[in-house]
Structure formats: structure tokens, C-alpha cells
Short mmCIF file of C-alpha atoms and ligand atoms in Angstrom, two decimals:
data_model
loop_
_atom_site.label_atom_id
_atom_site.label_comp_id
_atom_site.label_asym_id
_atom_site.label_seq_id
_atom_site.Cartn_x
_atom_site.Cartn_y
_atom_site.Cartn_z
CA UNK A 1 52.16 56.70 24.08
CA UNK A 2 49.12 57.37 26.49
CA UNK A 3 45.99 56.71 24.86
CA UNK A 4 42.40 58.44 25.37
CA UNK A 5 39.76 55.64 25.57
CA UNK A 6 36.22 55.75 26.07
CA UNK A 7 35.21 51.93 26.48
CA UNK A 8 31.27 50.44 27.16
CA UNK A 9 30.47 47.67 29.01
CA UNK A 10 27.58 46.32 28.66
CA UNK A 11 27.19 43.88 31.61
CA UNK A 12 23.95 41.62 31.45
CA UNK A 13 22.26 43.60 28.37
CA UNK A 14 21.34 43.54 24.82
CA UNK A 15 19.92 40.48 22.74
CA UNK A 16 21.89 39.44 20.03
CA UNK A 17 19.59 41.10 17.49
CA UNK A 18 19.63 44.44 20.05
CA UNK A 19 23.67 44.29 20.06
CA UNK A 20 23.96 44.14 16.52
CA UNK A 21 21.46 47.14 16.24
CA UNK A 22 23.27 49.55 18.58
CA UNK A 23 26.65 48.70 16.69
CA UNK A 24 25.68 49.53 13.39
CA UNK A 25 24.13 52.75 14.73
CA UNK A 26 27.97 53.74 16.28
CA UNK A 27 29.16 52.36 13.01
CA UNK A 28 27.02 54.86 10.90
CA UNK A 29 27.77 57.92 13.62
CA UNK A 30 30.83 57.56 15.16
CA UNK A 31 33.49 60.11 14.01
CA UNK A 32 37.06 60.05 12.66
CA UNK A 33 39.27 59.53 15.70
CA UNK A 34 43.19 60.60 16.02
CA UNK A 35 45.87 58.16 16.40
CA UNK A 36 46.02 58.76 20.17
CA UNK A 37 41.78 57.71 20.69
CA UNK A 38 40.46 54.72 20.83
CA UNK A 39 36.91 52.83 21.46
CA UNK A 40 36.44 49.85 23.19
CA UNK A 41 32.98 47.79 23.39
CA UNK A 42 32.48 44.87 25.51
CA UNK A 43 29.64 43.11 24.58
CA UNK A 44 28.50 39.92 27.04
CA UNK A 45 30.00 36.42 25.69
CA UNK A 46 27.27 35.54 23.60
CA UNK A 47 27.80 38.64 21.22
CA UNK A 48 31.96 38.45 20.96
CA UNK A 49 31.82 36.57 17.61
CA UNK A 50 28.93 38.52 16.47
CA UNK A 51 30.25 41.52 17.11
CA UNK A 52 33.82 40.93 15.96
CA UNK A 53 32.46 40.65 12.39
CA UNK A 54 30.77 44.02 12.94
CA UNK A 55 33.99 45.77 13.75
CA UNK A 56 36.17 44.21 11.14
CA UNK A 57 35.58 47.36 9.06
CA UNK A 58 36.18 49.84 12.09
CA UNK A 59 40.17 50.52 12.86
CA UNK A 60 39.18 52.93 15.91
CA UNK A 61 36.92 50.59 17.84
CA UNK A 62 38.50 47.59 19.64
CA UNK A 63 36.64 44.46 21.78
CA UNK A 64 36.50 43.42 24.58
CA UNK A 65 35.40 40.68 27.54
CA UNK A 66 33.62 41.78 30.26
CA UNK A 67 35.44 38.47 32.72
CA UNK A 68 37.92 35.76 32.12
CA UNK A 69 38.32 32.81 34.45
CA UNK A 70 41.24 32.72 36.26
CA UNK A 71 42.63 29.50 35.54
CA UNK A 72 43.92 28.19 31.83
CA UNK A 73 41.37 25.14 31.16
CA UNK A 74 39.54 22.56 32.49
CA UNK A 75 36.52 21.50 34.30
CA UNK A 76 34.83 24.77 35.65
CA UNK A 77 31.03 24.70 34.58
CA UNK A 78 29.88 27.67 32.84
CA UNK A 79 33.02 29.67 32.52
CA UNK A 80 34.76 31.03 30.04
CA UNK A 81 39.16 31.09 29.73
CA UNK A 82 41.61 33.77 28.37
CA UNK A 83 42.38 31.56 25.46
CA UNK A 84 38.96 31.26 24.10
CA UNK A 85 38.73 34.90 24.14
CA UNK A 86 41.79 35.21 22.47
CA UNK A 87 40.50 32.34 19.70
CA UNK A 88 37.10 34.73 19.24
CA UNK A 89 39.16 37.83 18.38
CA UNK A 90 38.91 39.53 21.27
CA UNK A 91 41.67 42.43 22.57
CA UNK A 92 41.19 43.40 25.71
CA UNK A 93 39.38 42.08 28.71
CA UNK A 94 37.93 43.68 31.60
CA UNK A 95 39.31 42.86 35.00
CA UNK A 96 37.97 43.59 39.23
CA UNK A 97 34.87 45.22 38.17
CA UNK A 98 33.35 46.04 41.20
CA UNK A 99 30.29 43.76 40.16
CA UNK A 100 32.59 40.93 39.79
CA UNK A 101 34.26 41.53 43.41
CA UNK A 102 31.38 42.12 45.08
CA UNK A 103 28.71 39.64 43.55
CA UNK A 104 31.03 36.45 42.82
CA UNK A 105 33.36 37.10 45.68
CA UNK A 106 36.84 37.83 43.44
CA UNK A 107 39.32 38.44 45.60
CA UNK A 108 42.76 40.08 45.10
CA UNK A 109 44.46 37.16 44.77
CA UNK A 110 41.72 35.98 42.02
CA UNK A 111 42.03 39.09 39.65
CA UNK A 112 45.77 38.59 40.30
CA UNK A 113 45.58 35.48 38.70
CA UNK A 114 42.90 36.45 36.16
CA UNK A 115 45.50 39.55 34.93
CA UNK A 116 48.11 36.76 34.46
CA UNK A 117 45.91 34.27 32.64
CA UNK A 118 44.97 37.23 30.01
CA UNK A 119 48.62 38.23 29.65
CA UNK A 120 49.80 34.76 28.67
CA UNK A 121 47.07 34.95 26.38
CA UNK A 122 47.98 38.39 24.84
CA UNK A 123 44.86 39.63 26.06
CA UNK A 124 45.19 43.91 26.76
CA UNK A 125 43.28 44.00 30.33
CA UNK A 126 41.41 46.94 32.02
CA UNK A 127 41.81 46.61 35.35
CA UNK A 128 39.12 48.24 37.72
CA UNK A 129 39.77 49.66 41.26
CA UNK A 130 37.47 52.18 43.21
CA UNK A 131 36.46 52.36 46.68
CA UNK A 132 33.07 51.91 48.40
CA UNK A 133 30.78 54.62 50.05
CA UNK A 134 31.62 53.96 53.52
CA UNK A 135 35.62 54.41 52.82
CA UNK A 136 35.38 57.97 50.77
CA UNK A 137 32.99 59.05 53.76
CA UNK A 138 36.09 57.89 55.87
CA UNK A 139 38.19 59.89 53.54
CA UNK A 140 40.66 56.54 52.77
CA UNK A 141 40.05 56.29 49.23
CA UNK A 142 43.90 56.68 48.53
CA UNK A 143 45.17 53.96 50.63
CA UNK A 144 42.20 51.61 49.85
CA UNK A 145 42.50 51.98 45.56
CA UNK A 146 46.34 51.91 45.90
CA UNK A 147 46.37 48.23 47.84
CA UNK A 148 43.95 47.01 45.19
CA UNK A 149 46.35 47.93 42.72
CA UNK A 150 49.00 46.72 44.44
CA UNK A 151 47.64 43.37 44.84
CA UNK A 152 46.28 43.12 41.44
CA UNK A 153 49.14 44.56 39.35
CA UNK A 154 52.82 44.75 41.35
CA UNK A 155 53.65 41.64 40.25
CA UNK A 156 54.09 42.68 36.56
CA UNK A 157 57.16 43.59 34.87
CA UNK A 158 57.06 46.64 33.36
CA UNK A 159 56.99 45.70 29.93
CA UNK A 160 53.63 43.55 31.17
CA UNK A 161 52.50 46.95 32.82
CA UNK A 162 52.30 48.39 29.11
CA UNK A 163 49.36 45.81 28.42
CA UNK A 164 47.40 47.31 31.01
CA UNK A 165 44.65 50.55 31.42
CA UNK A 166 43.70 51.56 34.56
CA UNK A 167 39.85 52.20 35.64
CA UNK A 168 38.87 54.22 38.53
CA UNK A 169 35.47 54.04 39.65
CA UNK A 170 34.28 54.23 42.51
CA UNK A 171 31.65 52.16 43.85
CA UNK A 172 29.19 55.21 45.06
CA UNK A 173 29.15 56.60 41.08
CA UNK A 174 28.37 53.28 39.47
CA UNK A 175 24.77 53.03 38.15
CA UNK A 176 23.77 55.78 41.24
CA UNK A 177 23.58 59.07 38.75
CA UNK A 178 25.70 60.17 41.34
CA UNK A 179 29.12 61.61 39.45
CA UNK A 180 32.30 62.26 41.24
CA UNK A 181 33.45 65.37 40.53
CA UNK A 182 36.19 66.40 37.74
CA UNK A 183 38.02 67.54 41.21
CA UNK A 184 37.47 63.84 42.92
CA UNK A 185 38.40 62.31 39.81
CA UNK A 186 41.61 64.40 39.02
CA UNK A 187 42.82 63.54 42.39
CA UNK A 188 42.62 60.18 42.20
CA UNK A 189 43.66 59.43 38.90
CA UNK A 190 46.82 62.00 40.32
CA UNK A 191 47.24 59.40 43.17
CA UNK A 192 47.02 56.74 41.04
CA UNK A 193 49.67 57.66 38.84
CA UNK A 194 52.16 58.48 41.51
CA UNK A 195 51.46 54.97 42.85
CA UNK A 196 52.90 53.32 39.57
CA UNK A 197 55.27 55.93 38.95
CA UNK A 198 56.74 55.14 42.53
CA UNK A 199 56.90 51.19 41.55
CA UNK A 200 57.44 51.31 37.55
CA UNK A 201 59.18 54.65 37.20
CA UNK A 202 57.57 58.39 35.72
CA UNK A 203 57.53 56.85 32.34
CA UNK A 204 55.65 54.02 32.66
CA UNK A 205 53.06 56.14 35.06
CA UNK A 206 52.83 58.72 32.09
CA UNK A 207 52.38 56.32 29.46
CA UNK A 208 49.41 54.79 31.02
CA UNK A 209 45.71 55.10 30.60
CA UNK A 210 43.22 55.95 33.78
CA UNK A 211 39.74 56.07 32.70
CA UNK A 212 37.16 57.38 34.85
CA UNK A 213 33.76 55.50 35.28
CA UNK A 214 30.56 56.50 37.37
CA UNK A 215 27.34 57.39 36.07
CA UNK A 216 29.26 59.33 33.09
CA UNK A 217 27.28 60.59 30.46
CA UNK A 218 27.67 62.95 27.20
CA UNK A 219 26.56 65.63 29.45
CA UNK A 220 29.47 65.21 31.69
CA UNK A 221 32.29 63.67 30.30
CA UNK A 222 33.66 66.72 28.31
CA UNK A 223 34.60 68.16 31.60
CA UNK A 224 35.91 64.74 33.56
CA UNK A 225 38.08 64.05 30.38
CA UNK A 226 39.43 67.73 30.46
CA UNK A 227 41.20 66.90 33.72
CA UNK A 228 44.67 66.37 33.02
CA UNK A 229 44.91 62.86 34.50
CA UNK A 230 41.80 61.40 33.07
CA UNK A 231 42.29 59.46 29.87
CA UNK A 232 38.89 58.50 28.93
CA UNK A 233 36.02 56.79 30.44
CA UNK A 234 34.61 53.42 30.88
CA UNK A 235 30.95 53.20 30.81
CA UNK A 236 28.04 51.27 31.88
CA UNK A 237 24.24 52.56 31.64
CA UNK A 238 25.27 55.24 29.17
CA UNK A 239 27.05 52.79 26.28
CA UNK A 240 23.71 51.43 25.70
CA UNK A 241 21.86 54.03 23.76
CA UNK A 242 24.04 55.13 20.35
CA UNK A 243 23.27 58.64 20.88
CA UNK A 244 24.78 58.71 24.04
CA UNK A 245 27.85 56.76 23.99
CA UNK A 246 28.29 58.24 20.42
CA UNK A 247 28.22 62.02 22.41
CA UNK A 248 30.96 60.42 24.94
CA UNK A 249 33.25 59.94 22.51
CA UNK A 250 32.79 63.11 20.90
CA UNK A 251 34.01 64.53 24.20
CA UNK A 252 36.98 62.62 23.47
CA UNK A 253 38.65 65.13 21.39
C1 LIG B 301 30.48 50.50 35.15
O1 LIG B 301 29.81 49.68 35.75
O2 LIG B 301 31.60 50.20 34.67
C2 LIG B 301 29.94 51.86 35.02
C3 LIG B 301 30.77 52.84 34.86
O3 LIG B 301 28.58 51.97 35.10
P1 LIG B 301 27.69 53.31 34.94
O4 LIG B 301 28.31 54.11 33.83
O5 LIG B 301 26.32 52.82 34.60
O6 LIG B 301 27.77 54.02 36.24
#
């Protein structure tokens, strides 16, 4: 069944001491979710063990990697494999961020690879897609998020599909303040979902989860999650404070 997520990344923030302090705080507000809602936190490397222990007590809240390396082991300096995840207790990992693709050069072919490596591992992945400035100014978006999908995903079998939530986000929203609008959202997520329903079948499109990210906050996500194609959100700037990623998933239900 199709899940509502609201998952933070964290990128290159928070000392250990200043992850463990924002956790708690969720820990002490965060509400009683449904069956059908879920958090996810992705904490950089350093905090995975850390904050695994933190969440052992909390059912609702999931974690997650921000990167995996693309290959299964051996002798690449400073990275960090699917497997080791796996070993610190970690769910889901976070795939094609635009960060990634844009400052470390990951290609389609990479995150293809990187998708496969977390599978194998029984890693869940969230795999980002969203198009730059110049292409929703050329009005493109469509074509440009559904060959990143394609490249990243279509060579999945649909039971491998089922490990996998969707993030739309386009470039101009992240970190900018500027939010694309419940309308822009709603019809991409719409697009995106006929796009797998075209290659997996309706069911497999309706069982899966798009989450919106972009400068959300708890002032606006109540009305991006109403739209009936938007599952959630993941978020960056706004996951940091407790208060405020605490008021995102309120907007959850
Ligand atoms: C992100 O980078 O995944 C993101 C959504 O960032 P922000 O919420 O800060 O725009």
C-alpha cells in the first residue's frame, strides 16, 4: 500500500552531540502516526550508528543514508558501500540527489548502478529526479524527469520497483525559498506516475510513493501534501530545527 512519508536529510550538518539533540527533541514531540505514515531521517555517516540507537524505541521513524558507492567493495578512498549501511542498521538510502549529480558528477549510469548495489543489499532507496531552472523556463520538465527515471529505474523488475520512493524536486526549489506550487507539484508527481504506470502497470504506479521536496516548510506542506499525487515530502533546510520538521509531519495527517 502507498505510504505518506515525510523524510529529512540532513546533508553536511549537525555534530554528533547536535544530532543526538534534535532527535530526542522529535522523540519527545513527534505524534502517533497511522499505519500508512512514516518518518525517515538521514543523518550524515558519522551519526548512522548513533542515531540507530536513538530510534530503536520509535516504530514510526525509519533511517536512512544520504549516498552509497556504487560498487560492492574495495579500494575507493573515503567511500562508503551498500553493505556497510546495511551492517549499521540502516533502511533506506537516498539516491541522484541533485547535490550528488551536480557536485560529484553522478551520472545516470552511476545512480543506476548505485540503485542496484542498495537492492542487493536490501537497502529501500529514494530515488531523486527534478529538473533545473533553465529546462522548466523551457517548459521540458516532463521529458527531462521522465529520462532520469528511465535511466535510473527501468531496469528493475517490478517486484524491485516496490523497494523504491520516488522524490521530485526540482532543482530551482532546493535551498532557494522558492516553492513550486501545489499546482507544479501535482502535475508532476501526475506525470510521474503515468510514466511508471506505462512501464510497471496502474498498480505498481498507485502503490508508489512521490514525495515532493523544495524549500518545504510547516507553513507549506499541509497544502503540497493535500494534492492527490503527493505522498509526503523530503526535506532539507527545514528537518533541522525540531519545531519545524515536527510541524511537517503534523501536516502529514
Ligand atoms: C533537499 O535538498 O532534498 C531539499 C529538499 O532541500 P530544502 O528543503 O532545503 O530545499
Amino acid at each position: 500500500m502507498r505510504k505518506k512519508i515525510v523524510a529529512a536529510n540532513w546533508k553536511m550538518n549537525l555534530t554528533l552531540n547536535q544530532g543526538a539533540e534534535l532527535v530526542n527533541d522529535l522523540f519527545n514531540g513527534m505524534p502517533v502516526l497511522n499505519d500508512d505514515k512514516l518518518v525517515i531521517l538521514a543523518p550524515p555517516f558519522t551519526h548512522l550508528t548513533q542515531t540507530a540507537e536513538q530510534l530503536a524505541g520509535m516504530i514510526d521513524v525509519h533511517l536512512a543514508a544520504q549516498n552509497c558507492h556504487h560498487e560492492a567493495a574495495g579500494a575507493y578512498t573515503g567511500e562508503i558501500s551498500a553493505a556497510m549501511l546495511k551492517s549499521a542498521e540502516v533502511e533506506y538510502v537516498i539516491i541522484g540527489h541533485s547535490e550528488r549529480r551536480l557536485y560529484f558528477k553522478e551520472d545516470d549510469a552511476t545512480l543506476a548502478k548505485k540503485v542496484n548495489q542498495a537492492l542487493t543489499n536490501e537497502l529501500k532507496v529514494i530515488f531523486c529526479c527534478g529538473e533545473p531552472l533553465e529546462i522548466r523556463d523551457a517548459n521540458t520538465q516532463n521529458s527531462f524527469v521522465e529520462s532520469q527515471i528511465k535511466a535510473g529505474l527501468f531496469h528493475l523488475s517490478t517486484e524491485q520497483l516496490e523497494e523504491i520512493v520516488l522524490a521530485y524536486e526540482p532543482i530551482w526549489a532546493i535551498g532557494t525559498g522558492r516553492t513550486a506550487s501545489s499546482a507544479q507539484a501535482q502535475d508532476m508527481h501526475e506525470h510521474i506516475r503515468s510514466v511508471i504506470a506505462k512501464q510497471y502497470g496502474q498498480e505498481a504506479a498507485d502503490n508508489m510513493s512521490i514525495l515532493y521536496g523544495g524549500s518545504c516548510k510547516a507553513s507549506n506542506a499541509a497544502e503540497l501534501f493535500a494534492c492527490p499525487d503527493v505522498d509526503g515530502g523530503l526535506i532539507g533546510g527545514a528537518s533541522l530545527k525540531a519545531e519545524e520538521f515536527l510541524g511537517i509531519i503534523e501536516a502529514l495527517s
